[in-house]
Coordinates of C-alpha atoms and ligand atoms in Angstrom, one line a residue:
M107 CA -7.9 13.5 -31.7
A108 CA -4.4 12.4 -30.5
Y109 CA -3.8 11.7 -26.8
L110 CA -0.2 10.8 -27.0
P111 CA 2.8 12.9 -27.9
R112 CA 3.9 12.1 -31.4
T113 CA 7.2 10.5 -30.2
R114 CA 5.2 7.7 -28.6
L115 CA 3.0 6.9 -31.7
S116 CA 5.3 4.4 -33.5
T117 CA 5.6 2.3 -30.2
T118 CA 1.8 2.5 -29.7
S119 CA 0.9 1.5 -33.3
F120 CA 3.5 -1.3 -33.0
I121 CA 2.1 -2.7 -29.8
S122 CA -1.5 -2.2 -30.9
L123 CA -0.9 -4.9 -33.5
F124 CA -0.2 -7.3 -30.8
I125 CA -3.0 -6.3 -28.5
T126 CA -5.5 -6.2 -31.3
T127 CA -4.8 -9.9 -31.8
L128 CA -5.3 -10.3 -28.0
L129 CA -8.6 -8.6 -28.1
T130 CA -10.0 -10.1 -31.4
S131 CA -9.2 -13.8 -30.8
T132 CA -11.3 -16.0 -28.8
L133 CA -8.8 -17.6 -26.9
S134 CA -7.7 -21.1 -27.1
L135 CA -4.4 -21.5 -25.6
P136 CA -1.5 -22.3 -27.9
E137 CA -0.7 -26.1 -27.9
E138 CA 2.9 -25.7 -27.2
L139 CA 2.0 -24.4 -23.7
F140 CA 0.8 -27.9 -22.8
S141 CA 4.1 -29.6 -23.5
L142 CA 5.7 -27.3 -20.8
E143 CA 5.6 -28.2 -17.1
I144 CA 3.6 -25.0 -16.4
G145 CA 0.9 -26.4 -18.8
T146 CA 0.0 -29.1 -16.3
K147 CA -1.0 -26.3 -13.8
I148 CA -3.8 -24.9 -16.0
R149 CA -7.3 -26.0 -15.5
F150 CA -10.3 -25.6 -17.8
D151 CA -12.9 -27.4 -15.8
K152 CA -16.2 -25.7 -15.0
Q153 CA -15.6 -25.6 -11.1
S154 CA -12.2 -23.8 -11.6
L155 CA -13.6 -21.4 -14.1
M156 CA -16.7 -20.6 -12.1
S157 CA -14.7 -20.2 -8.9
V158 CA -13.1 -17.1 -10.3
A159 CA -15.9 -15.8 -12.6
S160 CA -17.4 -13.4 -10.0
D161 CA -16.0 -11.4 -7.0
F162 CA -17.1 -9.8 -3.6
G163 CA -19.2 -7.1 -5.6
N164 CA -21.3 -9.8 -7.2
L165 CA -22.2 -7.3 -10.0
T166 CA -20.3 -8.8 -12.8
K167 CA -19.6 -12.4 -14.2
S168 CA -16.8 -13.0 -16.4
T169 CA -15.5 -16.5 -17.2
P170 CA -11.8 -16.8 -18.1
A171 CA -10.5 -19.3 -20.8
A172 CA -8.5 -21.1 -18.0
V173 CA -7.2 -20.8 -14.5
F174 CA -3.6 -21.2 -13.7
Y175 CA -2.4 -22.6 -10.3
P176 CA 1.2 -21.8 -9.8
S177 CA 3.4 -23.6 -7.2
S178 CA 6.1 -20.9 -7.5
S179 CA 6.8 -17.4 -8.7
H180 CA 8.8 -19.1 -11.4
D181 CA 5.7 -20.7 -12.6
I182 CA 4.1 -17.1 -13.1
A183 CA 7.1 -15.8 -14.7
G184 CA 7.0 -18.9 -17.1
L185 CA 3.4 -18.1 -18.1
I186 CA 3.8 -14.6 -18.7
H187 CA 6.9 -15.0 -20.6
F188 CA 5.2 -17.5 -22.8
S189 CA 2.5 -15.3 -23.5
Y190 CA 4.7 -12.3 -24.1
T191 CA 7.0 -14.2 -26.6
H192 CA 4.2 -15.9 -28.3
S193 CA 2.8 -14.9 -31.8
T194 CA -0.6 -14.7 -30.3
P195 CA -0.1 -13.4 -26.6
F196 CA -3.0 -13.8 -24.3
F197 CA -4.3 -11.8 -21.4
I198 CA -3.3 -12.8 -17.8
S199 CA -4.8 -11.5 -14.4
P200 CA -3.6 -12.3 -11.0
R201 CA -6.5 -12.8 -8.6
G202 CA -5.7 -12.3 -5.0
H203 CA -8.7 -13.1 -2.7
G204 CA -11.3 -11.8 -5.4
H205 CA -12.4 -9.1 -3.0
S206 CA -12.9 -6.3 -5.9
I207 CA -16.2 -4.9 -6.6
N208 CA -16.4 -4.6 -10.4
G209 CA -14.6 -7.7 -11.7
Q210 CA -11.2 -6.1 -11.6
A211 CA -9.4 -9.4 -11.3
S212 CA -11.4 -11.2 -13.9
C213 CA -10.0 -12.1 -17.4
S214 CA -12.6 -12.8 -19.8
D215 CA -11.1 -15.2 -22.5
G216 CA -7.7 -15.0 -20.7
V217 CA -6.0 -16.8 -17.9
V218 CA -6.7 -16.0 -14.3
I219 CA -3.8 -16.7 -11.9
H220 CA -5.0 -18.2 -8.7
M221 CA -2.5 -16.5 -6.6
E222 CA -3.5 -18.1 -3.2
S223 CA -2.2 -21.4 -4.7
L224 CA 1.5 -20.0 -4.5
G225 CA 1.2 -20.3 -0.6
Q226 CA -0.7 -23.5 -0.2
G227 CA 1.1 -25.9 2.1
R228 CA 4.2 -23.6 2.2
A229 CA 5.2 -22.3 5.4
D230 CA 8.2 -20.4 3.9
R231 CA 6.0 -17.8 2.3
I232 CA 6.0 -15.8 5.5
N233 CA 9.3 -15.0 7.3
V234 CA 9.7 -12.7 10.1
S235 CA 13.1 -11.0 10.8
V236 CA 12.8 -10.0 14.5
A237 CA 16.4 -8.6 14.4
N238 CA 15.8 -6.4 11.3
R239 CA 12.1 -5.5 12.3
Y240 CA 10.6 -6.6 9.0
M241 CA 8.9 -9.6 7.4
D242 CA 9.0 -11.1 4.0
V243 CA 5.5 -12.1 2.9
G244 CA 4.2 -13.8 -0.4
G245 CA 2.0 -11.6 -2.5
E246 CA -0.7 -14.2 -2.1
Q247 CA -0.7 -14.1 1.6
L248 CA -3.6 -12.8 3.6
W249 CA -3.1 -9.9 5.9
I250 CA -4.6 -11.8 8.8
D251 CA -2.0 -14.3 8.4
V252 CA 0.5 -11.6 8.2
L253 CA -0.8 -10.3 11.5
S254 CA -0.6 -13.6 13.4
A255 CA 3.0 -14.2 12.3
A256 CA 4.2 -10.8 13.4
H257 CA 2.1 -10.8 16.6
A258 CA 3.8 -14.0 17.6
H259 CA 7.1 -11.9 18.0
G260 CA 5.1 -8.8 19.7
L261 CA 5.4 -7.1 16.2
G262 CA 3.0 -5.6 13.7
A263 CA 2.8 -3.7 10.4
H264 CA 2.3 0.1 10.7
S265 CA -0.6 0.3 8.4
W266 CA -3.5 -2.2 8.0
T267 CA -6.8 -2.5 6.2
D268 CA -10.0 -2.6 8.3
Y269 CA -10.7 -6.2 7.0
L270 CA -7.7 -8.5 7.0
H271 CA -8.9 -11.3 4.7
L272 CA -7.4 -9.7 1.6
T273 CA -4.1 -10.5 0.0
V274 CA -0.9 -8.5 0.3
G275 CA -0.6 -8.1 -3.5
G276 CA -4.3 -7.2 -3.9
T277 CA -4.2 -4.3 -1.3
L278 CA -0.8 -3.1 -2.4
S279 CA -2.2 -2.8 -6.0
V280 CA -5.0 -0.4 -4.8
G281 CA -3.4 1.5 -1.8
G282 CA -4.6 -0.3 1.5
I283 CA -6.2 2.3 3.8
S284 CA -7.6 2.3 7.2
G285 CA -7.4 4.1 10.6
Q286 CA -3.7 4.2 10.7
T287 CA -3.4 5.9 7.2
F288 CA -3.5 9.5 8.6
Q289 CA -0.4 8.5 10.9
H290 CA 1.6 6.1 9.0
G291 CA 0.3 6.5 5.4
P292 CA -1.4 3.8 3.3
Q293 CA 0.0 0.3 3.1
I294 CA 1.9 1.2 -0.1
S295 CA 3.7 3.9 2.0
N296 CA 4.9 0.9 4.2
V297 CA 6.7 -1.4 2.1
L298 CA 10.6 -1.7 1.9
E299 CA 11.0 -4.0 -1.0
L300 CA 9.1 -6.1 -3.6
D301 CA 9.6 -9.0 -5.9
V302 CA 7.7 -8.3 -9.1
I303 CA 7.1 -10.2 -12.3
T304 CA 6.7 -7.8 -15.1
G305 CA 4.6 -8.1 -18.2
T306 CA 7.5 -9.5 -20.1
G307 CA 7.9 -12.4 -17.6
Q308 CA 11.0 -10.8 -15.9
Q309 CA 11.4 -11.3 -12.2
V310 CA 12.6 -8.1 -10.6
T311 CA 13.5 -7.1 -7.1
C312 CA 12.8 -3.4 -6.5
S313 CA 12.7 -0.9 -3.7
K314 CA 13.0 2.8 -3.1
T315 CA 16.6 2.6 -4.2
H316 CA 16.8 -0.1 -6.4
N317 CA 14.7 -0.3 -9.6
Q318 CA 12.7 2.4 -8.1
G319 CA 10.7 3.1 -11.2
L320 CA 9.0 -0.4 -11.2
F321 CA 8.6 -0.2 -7.4
N322 CA 6.7 3.1 -7.5
A323 CA 4.6 2.0 -10.6
V324 CA 3.5 -1.3 -9.1
L325 CA 2.3 0.3 -5.6
G326 CA -1.3 1.4 -6.2
G327 CA -0.7 0.5 -10.0
L328 CA -4.0 -1.7 -10.2
G329 CA -2.0 -4.6 -11.3
Q330 CA -1.0 -2.9 -14.6
F331 CA 2.9 -3.2 -14.3
G332 CA 3.5 -6.6 -12.7
I333 CA 2.6 -9.2 -10.3
I334 CA 3.7 -8.8 -6.9
T335 CA 5.0 -12.0 -5.4
R336 CA 6.9 -10.8 -2.4
A337 CA 6.7 -7.8 -0.2
R338 CA 9.0 -6.8 2.7
I339 CA 6.9 -5.0 5.4
P340 CA 8.6 -3.0 8.1
L341 CA 7.5 -3.9 11.6
S342 CA 7.4 -2.3 14.9
P343 CA 6.4 -3.4 18.5
T344 CA 2.5 -3.5 19.1
P345 CA 0.6 -3.1 22.2
E346 CA -1.1 -6.1 23.8
K347 CA -4.3 -4.1 24.7
V348 CA -6.0 -1.1 23.5
K349 CA -8.8 1.2 24.4
W350 CA -11.4 1.5 21.7
I351 CA -13.5 4.7 21.9
R352 CA -16.4 5.9 20.1
L353 CA -17.7 9.4 20.4
I354 CA -21.1 10.5 19.0
Y355 CA -21.8 13.7 17.2
T356 CA -24.9 15.3 15.9
N357 CA -23.2 17.9 13.9
I358 CA -20.9 17.5 10.8
V359 CA -18.9 20.6 11.6
A360 CA -17.9 19.5 15.0
F361 CA -17.3 16.0 13.9
T362 CA -14.8 17.0 11.0
R363 CA -13.3 19.7 13.1
D364 CA -12.4 17.2 15.8
Q365 CA -11.1 14.6 13.3
E366 CA -9.0 17.0 11.6
S367 CA -7.6 18.3 14.9
L368 CA -6.7 14.7 15.8
I369 CA -4.9 13.8 12.5
S370 CA -2.8 16.9 13.0
V371 CA -1.3 15.7 16.2
D372 CA 2.3 16.3 16.2
E373 CA 4.7 13.5 16.0
N374 CA 6.6 14.7 19.0
E375 CA 3.5 14.8 21.3
R376 CA 3.0 12.1 23.7
L377 CA -0.4 11.4 22.3
F378 CA 0.9 10.6 19.0
G379 CA 2.7 7.6 20.2
F380 CA -0.5 6.2 22.1
L381 CA -2.8 6.8 19.1
K382 CA -3.1 3.7 17.0
Y383 CA -6.2 4.4 14.7
L384 CA -8.7 7.2 13.9
E385 CA -11.8 6.6 11.8
G386 CA -15.5 8.0 11.7
S387 CA -18.7 6.7 10.4
L388 CA -22.3 7.5 10.2
L389 CA -24.3 5.8 13.0
M390 CA -27.5 4.5 11.5
E391 CA -29.8 1.6 12.8
Q392 CA -27.8 -1.0 14.2
G393 CA -29.1 -4.1 12.3
L394 CA -26.6 -6.6 11.1
I395 CA -26.3 -5.1 7.7
G396 CA -25.8 -1.6 9.0
S397 CA -23.1 -2.5 11.5
W398 CA -21.6 -5.7 10.5
R399 CA -17.9 -4.1 10.5
S400 CA -18.1 -4.1 14.2
S401 CA -21.2 -5.5 15.3
S402 CA -22.4 -5.1 19.0
F403 CA -20.1 -2.4 19.8
F404 CA -22.7 -0.1 21.4
P405 CA -24.2 -1.5 24.7
K406 CA -27.7 -2.7 24.1
N407 CA -28.9 -0.6 27.1
D408 CA -27.8 2.6 25.4
M409 CA -29.6 2.0 22.0
Q410 CA -32.7 3.7 23.2
R411 CA -31.0 6.9 24.2
I412 CA -29.0 7.0 21.0
A413 CA -32.2 6.7 19.1
Q414 CA -33.7 9.5 21.2
L415 CA -30.7 11.8 20.3
T416 CA -31.3 11.0 16.7
A417 CA -34.9 12.0 17.0
K418 CA -34.3 15.0 19.0
H419 CA -32.1 16.6 16.4
R420 CA -34.3 15.4 13.6
L421 CA -31.6 13.5 11.8
T422 CA -31.6 10.4 9.8
A423 CA -28.2 9.5 11.1
L424 CA -25.6 10.6 13.7
Y425 CA -21.9 10.5 13.3
Y426 CA -19.4 8.7 15.5
L427 CA -15.7 9.3 15.7
E428 CA -13.6 6.2 16.6
V429 CA -10.2 6.3 18.1
V430 CA -8.0 3.7 19.5
V431 CA -5.2 4.0 22.0
A432 CA -2.5 1.7 23.3
Y433 CA -3.5 0.6 26.8
D434 CA -0.9 -1.8 28.3
E435 CA -0.8 -1.9 32.0
D436 CA 2.6 -0.1 32.3
I437 CA 1.3 3.1 30.3
A438 CA -2.3 2.9 31.4
A439 CA -2.3 5.8 33.9
E440 CA -0.4 8.0 31.4
V441 CA -2.8 7.2 28.6
D442 CA -5.9 7.9 31.0
Q443 CA -4.3 11.3 31.7
E444 CA -3.8 12.1 28.0
L445 CA -7.3 10.9 27.1
E446 CA -8.8 13.0 29.7
L447 CA -7.1 16.1 28.1
L448 CA -8.0 14.9 24.6
L449 CA -11.7 14.2 25.3
D450 CA -12.0 17.7 27.1
D451 CA -11.0 19.3 23.9
L452 CA -13.5 17.5 21.6
S453 CA -17.1 18.4 20.9
F454 CA -18.9 15.2 21.0
E455 CA -22.5 15.1 22.6
P456 CA -21.9 15.0 26.4
G457 CA -22.5 11.5 27.9
F458 CA -22.3 9.8 24.4
E459 CA -18.8 8.3 24.8
F460 CA -18.4 4.7 24.8
T461 CA -15.3 2.6 25.6
R462 CA -14.2 -0.9 25.4
E463 CA -10.9 -2.4 26.3
V464 CA -9.8 -5.3 24.0
T465 CA -6.6 -7.0 22.9
Y466 CA -5.0 -5.3 19.9
M467 CA -5.4 -8.5 17.8
E468 CA -9.1 -8.5 18.6
F469 CA -9.4 -5.0 17.5
L470 CA -7.5 -5.5 14.2
D471 CA -9.5 -8.5 13.3
R472 CA -12.9 -6.8 14.5
V473 CA -14.5 -7.1 11.0
H474 CA -14.2 -10.8 10.6
D475 CA -16.7 -11.5 13.2
G476 CA -19.4 -9.5 11.1
E477 CA -18.4 -11.5 8.1
L478 CA -19.2 -14.8 9.8
K479 CA -22.6 -13.6 11.0
L480 CA -23.5 -12.4 7.4
H481 CA -22.3 -15.8 5.9
K482 CA -24.7 -17.5 8.3
T483 CA -27.5 -15.5 7.0
G484 CA -26.6 -15.6 3.4
Q485 CA -26.1 -11.8 3.4
W486 CA -22.3 -12.0 2.6
Q487 CA -22.9 -13.3 -0.9
V488 CA -25.3 -10.6 -2.0
P489 CA -24.4 -7.8 -4.6
H490 CA -22.3 -5.0 -3.2
P491 CA -22.5 -1.8 -5.2
W492 CA -19.7 -0.2 -3.0
L493 CA -18.3 3.3 -3.8
N494 CA -15.3 4.7 -2.4
L495 CA -14.2 8.3 -2.8
F496 CA -11.5 10.5 -1.6
V497 CA -13.0 14.0 -1.1
P498 CA -10.9 17.1 -0.3
K499 CA -11.2 18.6 3.2
S500 CA -12.4 22.0 1.7
R501 CA -15.5 20.2 0.2
I502 CA -16.5 17.7 2.8
L503 CA -19.5 19.8 4.1
D504 CA -20.7 20.3 0.6
F505 CA -20.3 16.6 0.1
D506 CA -22.4 15.9 3.4
A507 CA -25.1 18.2 2.4
G508 CA -25.6 17.0 -1.1
V509 CA -24.7 13.3 -0.8
L510 CA -25.1 12.0 2.8
K511 CA -28.1 14.1 3.7
G512 CA -29.2 14.7 0.0
I513 CA -29.0 11.9 -2.5
L514 CA -28.7 9.1 0.2
G515 CA -31.3 10.9 2.5
S516 CA -32.9 8.4 4.7
D517 CA -31.8 5.5 2.4
K518 CA -28.5 4.9 4.4
A519 CA -29.2 1.8 6.5
N520 CA -27.9 -0.9 4.0
G521 CA -24.3 -0.9 5.1
P522 CA -21.7 1.0 6.7
I523 CA -20.7 4.6 5.6
L524 CA -17.2 5.6 6.5
I525 CA -16.0 9.1 6.7
Y526 CA -12.4 9.9 7.9
P527 CA -9.6 12.1 7.1
M528 CA -5.9 11.5 6.0
N529 CA -2.8 13.5 5.4
K530 CA -1.6 13.7 1.8
K531 CA 2.0 14.1 3.1
K532 CA 1.9 10.5 4.2
W533 CA 1.4 9.4 0.6
N534 CA 4.1 9.2 -1.9
S535 CA 3.2 11.1 -5.2
K536 CA 5.7 9.1 -7.1
M537 CA 3.7 6.0 -6.7
S538 CA 0.7 5.0 -9.0
A539 CA -2.0 5.7 -6.5
I540 CA -4.3 8.8 -7.3
I541 CA -5.3 11.1 -4.4
P542 CA -6.9 14.7 -4.4
D543 CA -4.5 17.5 -4.4
E544 CA -5.1 18.9 -1.0
E545 CA -3.2 18.5 2.3
V546 CA -6.1 16.7 4.0
F547 CA -8.8 14.7 2.4
Y548 CA -11.4 12.4 3.5
T549 CA -12.2 8.7 2.7
I550 CA -15.8 8.2 1.9
G551 CA -16.8 4.5 1.9
I552 CA -20.3 3.9 1.0
L553 CA -20.4 0.1 1.6
R554 CA -23.9 -1.0 1.0
S555 CA -25.3 -4.5 0.5
A556 CA -28.2 -4.9 -2.1
T557 CA -31.1 -7.1 -2.9
N558 CA -32.4 -7.7 -6.2
D559 CA -35.1 -5.3 -5.4
N560 CA -32.9 -2.4 -4.5
L561 CA -29.6 -3.0 -6.5
E562 CA -30.7 -0.8 -9.4
K563 CA -31.7 2.0 -7.1
M564 CA -28.3 1.8 -5.3
L565 CA -26.3 1.9 -8.7
E566 CA -28.4 4.9 -9.8
Q567 CA -27.6 6.6 -6.6
N568 CA -23.9 6.0 -7.1
K569 CA -24.1 7.4 -10.5
K570 CA -25.9 10.5 -9.0
I571 CA -23.2 10.9 -6.4
L572 CA -20.6 11.1 -9.0
E573 CA -22.7 13.5 -11.1
F574 CA -23.2 15.7 -8.2
C575 CA -19.5 15.8 -7.2
T576 CA -18.8 16.8 -11.0
M577 CA -21.4 19.3 -11.2
E578 CA -20.5 21.0 -8.1
G579 CA -16.8 21.0 -9.0
I580 CA -15.7 18.8 -6.1
P581 CA -12.3 17.5 -7.2
F582 CA -12.8 14.1 -5.7
K583 CA -10.9 10.8 -6.8
Q584 CA -12.2 7.3 -6.7
Y585 CA -10.5 4.8 -4.4
M586 CA -10.3 1.4 -6.4
P587 CA -11.6 3.2 -9.4
H588 CA -13.9 1.9 -11.8
Y589 CA -14.5 3.6 -15.1
T590 CA -15.8 2.6 -18.5
T591 CA -14.6 5.4 -20.9
K592 CA -11.0 6.4 -21.8
E593 CA -12.0 10.1 -20.9
A594 CA -12.9 9.1 -17.4
W595 CA -9.6 7.4 -16.9
M596 CA -7.6 10.3 -18.3
E597 CA -9.5 12.5 -15.9
H598 CA -8.7 10.2 -13.1
F599 CA -5.1 10.0 -13.7
G600 CA -4.8 13.6 -14.6
Q601 CA -1.3 14.8 -14.8
K602 CA -0.2 11.3 -14.3
W603 CA -1.8 9.9 -17.5
D604 CA 1.2 10.3 -19.8
K605 CA 3.5 8.7 -17.1
F606 CA 1.0 5.9 -16.7
L607 CA 1.3 5.2 -20.5
D608 CA 5.1 5.3 -20.4
L609 CA 5.3 3.0 -17.6
K610 CA 2.8 0.5 -19.1
M611 CA 4.9 0.4 -22.2
K612 CA 8.1 -0.2 -20.3
Y613 CA 6.8 -2.9 -17.9
D614 CA 4.0 -4.5 -19.8
P615 CA 4.5 -3.6 -23.4
K616 CA 2.1 -6.0 -24.8
G617 CA -0.7 -5.1 -22.4
I618 CA -1.2 -8.5 -21.2
L619 CA -1.6 -7.9 -17.4
S620 CA -5.0 -7.2 -15.5
P621 CA -7.0 -6.2 -18.5
A622 CA -10.3 -6.1 -16.7
Q623 CA -9.3 -2.7 -15.1
K624 CA -10.0 -1.5 -18.7
I625 CA -7.5 1.3 -18.6
Y626 CA -4.9 0.3 -21.3
T627 CA -7.5 -1.6 -23.5
F628 CA -8.8 1.8 -24.5
L629 CA -5.5 2.4 -26.4
L630 CA -6.9 0.2 -29.0
E631 CA -9.8 2.5 -29.8
E632 CA -9.6 3.7 -33.2
D633 CA -9.7 7.4 -32.3
Y634 CA -6.7 6.9 -30.1
I635 CA -4.1 6.6 -32.6
I636 CA -3.6 9.5 -35.0
Ligands
FAD270 P1 -8.3 -9.0 -6.0 O1 -9.7 -8.5 -5.9 O2 -8.2 -10.5 -6.3 O3 -7.4 -8.2 -7.0 C1 -7.7 -6.7 -7.2 C2 -6.8 -6.2 -8.3 O4 -5.3 -6.4 -7.9 C3 -6.9 -7.0 -9.6 O5 -6.6 -5.9 -10.7 C4 -5.8 -8.0 -9.7 O6 -5.5 -8.4 -10.9 C5 -4.8 -7.1 -8.9 N1 -3.9 -8.2 -8.1 C6 -4.3 -9.0 -7.3 N2 -3.1 -9.8 -6.7 C7 -2.2 -9.0 -7.3 C8 -0.7 -9.2 -7.2 N3 -0.1 -10.1 -6.3 N4 0.1 -8.4 -7.9 C9 -0.3 -7.5 -8.5 N5 -1.6 -7.2 -8.8 C10 -2.6 -8.1 -8.2 N6 -9.4 -1.7 1.0 C11 -8.7 -1.0 1.9 O7 -7.8 -0.2 1.5 N7 -9.1 -0.8 3.2 C12 -9.9 -1.7 3.6 O8 -10.3 -1.5 5.0 C13 -10.7 -2.5 2.8 N8 -11.7 -3.4 3.5 C14 -12.4 -4.2 2.6 C15 -13.3 -5.1 3.2 C16 -14.0 -5.8 2.3 C17 -15.0 -6.7 3.0 C18 -13.7 -5.9 0.9 C19 -14.5 -6.8 -0.1 C20 -12.8 -5.1 0.3 C21 -12.1 -4.2 1.1 N9 -11.1 -3.4 0.6 C22 -10.4 -2.5 1.6 C23 -10.8 -3.4 -0.7 C24 -9.6 -4.3 -1.0 O9 -8.3 -3.7 -0.6 C25 -9.4 -4.4 -2.7 O10 -10.6 -4.8 -3.2 C26 -8.2 -5.3 -2.9 O11 -7.9 -5.2 -4.3 C27 -8.8 -6.7 -2.6 O12 -7.7 -7.6 -2.5 P2 -7.7 -9.1 -3.2 O13 -6.7 -9.7 -2.6 O14 -9.1 -9.6 -2.9 O15 -7.5 -8.5 -4.7

């Protein structure tokens, strides 16, 4: 069976020769590499290799042949160019903060680039231009450091992730979503310019208007087309203080209806300007594992009546809608007025509205506190069989019934479960990220922590969830996708599959970059080429 138009076959056959060499050789890096300056930045010691063998998911182990510690983007370009032009090219994978789940940044038998060493001891990797309202940040920088640098000027990015100890390059390679996405789009919709090193070792500056093809390919491109070494992020003034509100629901219909109504607030309405975030979650038992993403939000005194509400409705979990509004002193009265109107229109359980006033910085970095607590108890390092899906609005009730109430049943208390909507129009369809084809779709984050005893069960449940969606014809997409067959990848990319192949051949023609995503490597399967 042929999957490529015939016009592409000669190129495919040609490059497959190189890639077959890549895949079949057990790597020992070419001698000549070590006579170059970049050769001195490669390490093979056990500690270096082990430090990149696993990731946050803690589900896989894959040791590379070597780890590369670049001091500049020039070093990275040199390494890639060396591999690309060598008779036996080798795989190269950038590793940001290693917060993938399924070994996506690993590089069995190849070279892992320790991206964070790019920024070590270098203050010049983050530059804020107050006059131009943007900042230039290294691809290796953590979003928490981006936040601190911008905040010093009263500015901030438009779109964040819930957790900020992730690298800029790492989240721009997947999308970067959170409670701001409904309003401003994912992080990939909020980038002005990039510096990228392609799979040939070429350093290219790209933007919406300049080298647009590479710009769109790299954003959400799962590391397949180039390594992001700099991103220009637009900034705007941020509030000092916010009101952080959680509203409890017993009913999925009311919960989703209210969320959908909030994300459709018109940009000209006053409320739109105040709104800073919207998400939703299941509310389960409040042990540390269940609530680490914002531990201790609900007042202890209220926990009993919340539990009674669950029992009264014979539920295994409640839902809570979470909104955040700007709340600086000079606008507080106005916001209070808007909020009153807003809450009047929502159908949460009367008396189950909880509010906290915090600084905007505290809110944005809310998840880190839970991380520190889990580190203390050794629960941060456990396996994380996370599953993130985008589910179209039209099927969210089916998903709730079949998965949240069905497959997961009463088993939900092993980690947060997020459920919140976003607007398709805020995503750019030219970029590589894949989303469902419906105007509104939900993010479902099943973010569970496992023990050796229940890991298999959770992995089995994840499998059942995907099977359920397929059998019920729910046109979901995985966020941070993990597939193990070529057919599944083709299904994932849908109409963009051919475009993906074209772009791969253009920007990484020898298939050197980020092989652990296991997309392009399927090209080598015998039946792929006619
Ligand atoms: P890595 O895991 O190191 O790499 C991920 C992929 O990107 C790999 O394929 C790698 O080769 C490639 N890559 C890394 N750096 C670069 C680069 N500079 N250029 C090109 N490719 C590169 N995601 C959200 O969207 N929203 C969230 O709120 C959110 N919260 C999270 C909370 C936790 C605790 C964790 C563990 C993950 C969370 N994620 C979230 C997922 C996260 O965005 C992705 O896993 C992201 O890829 C991790 O970034 P990283 O820097 O650790 O990348």
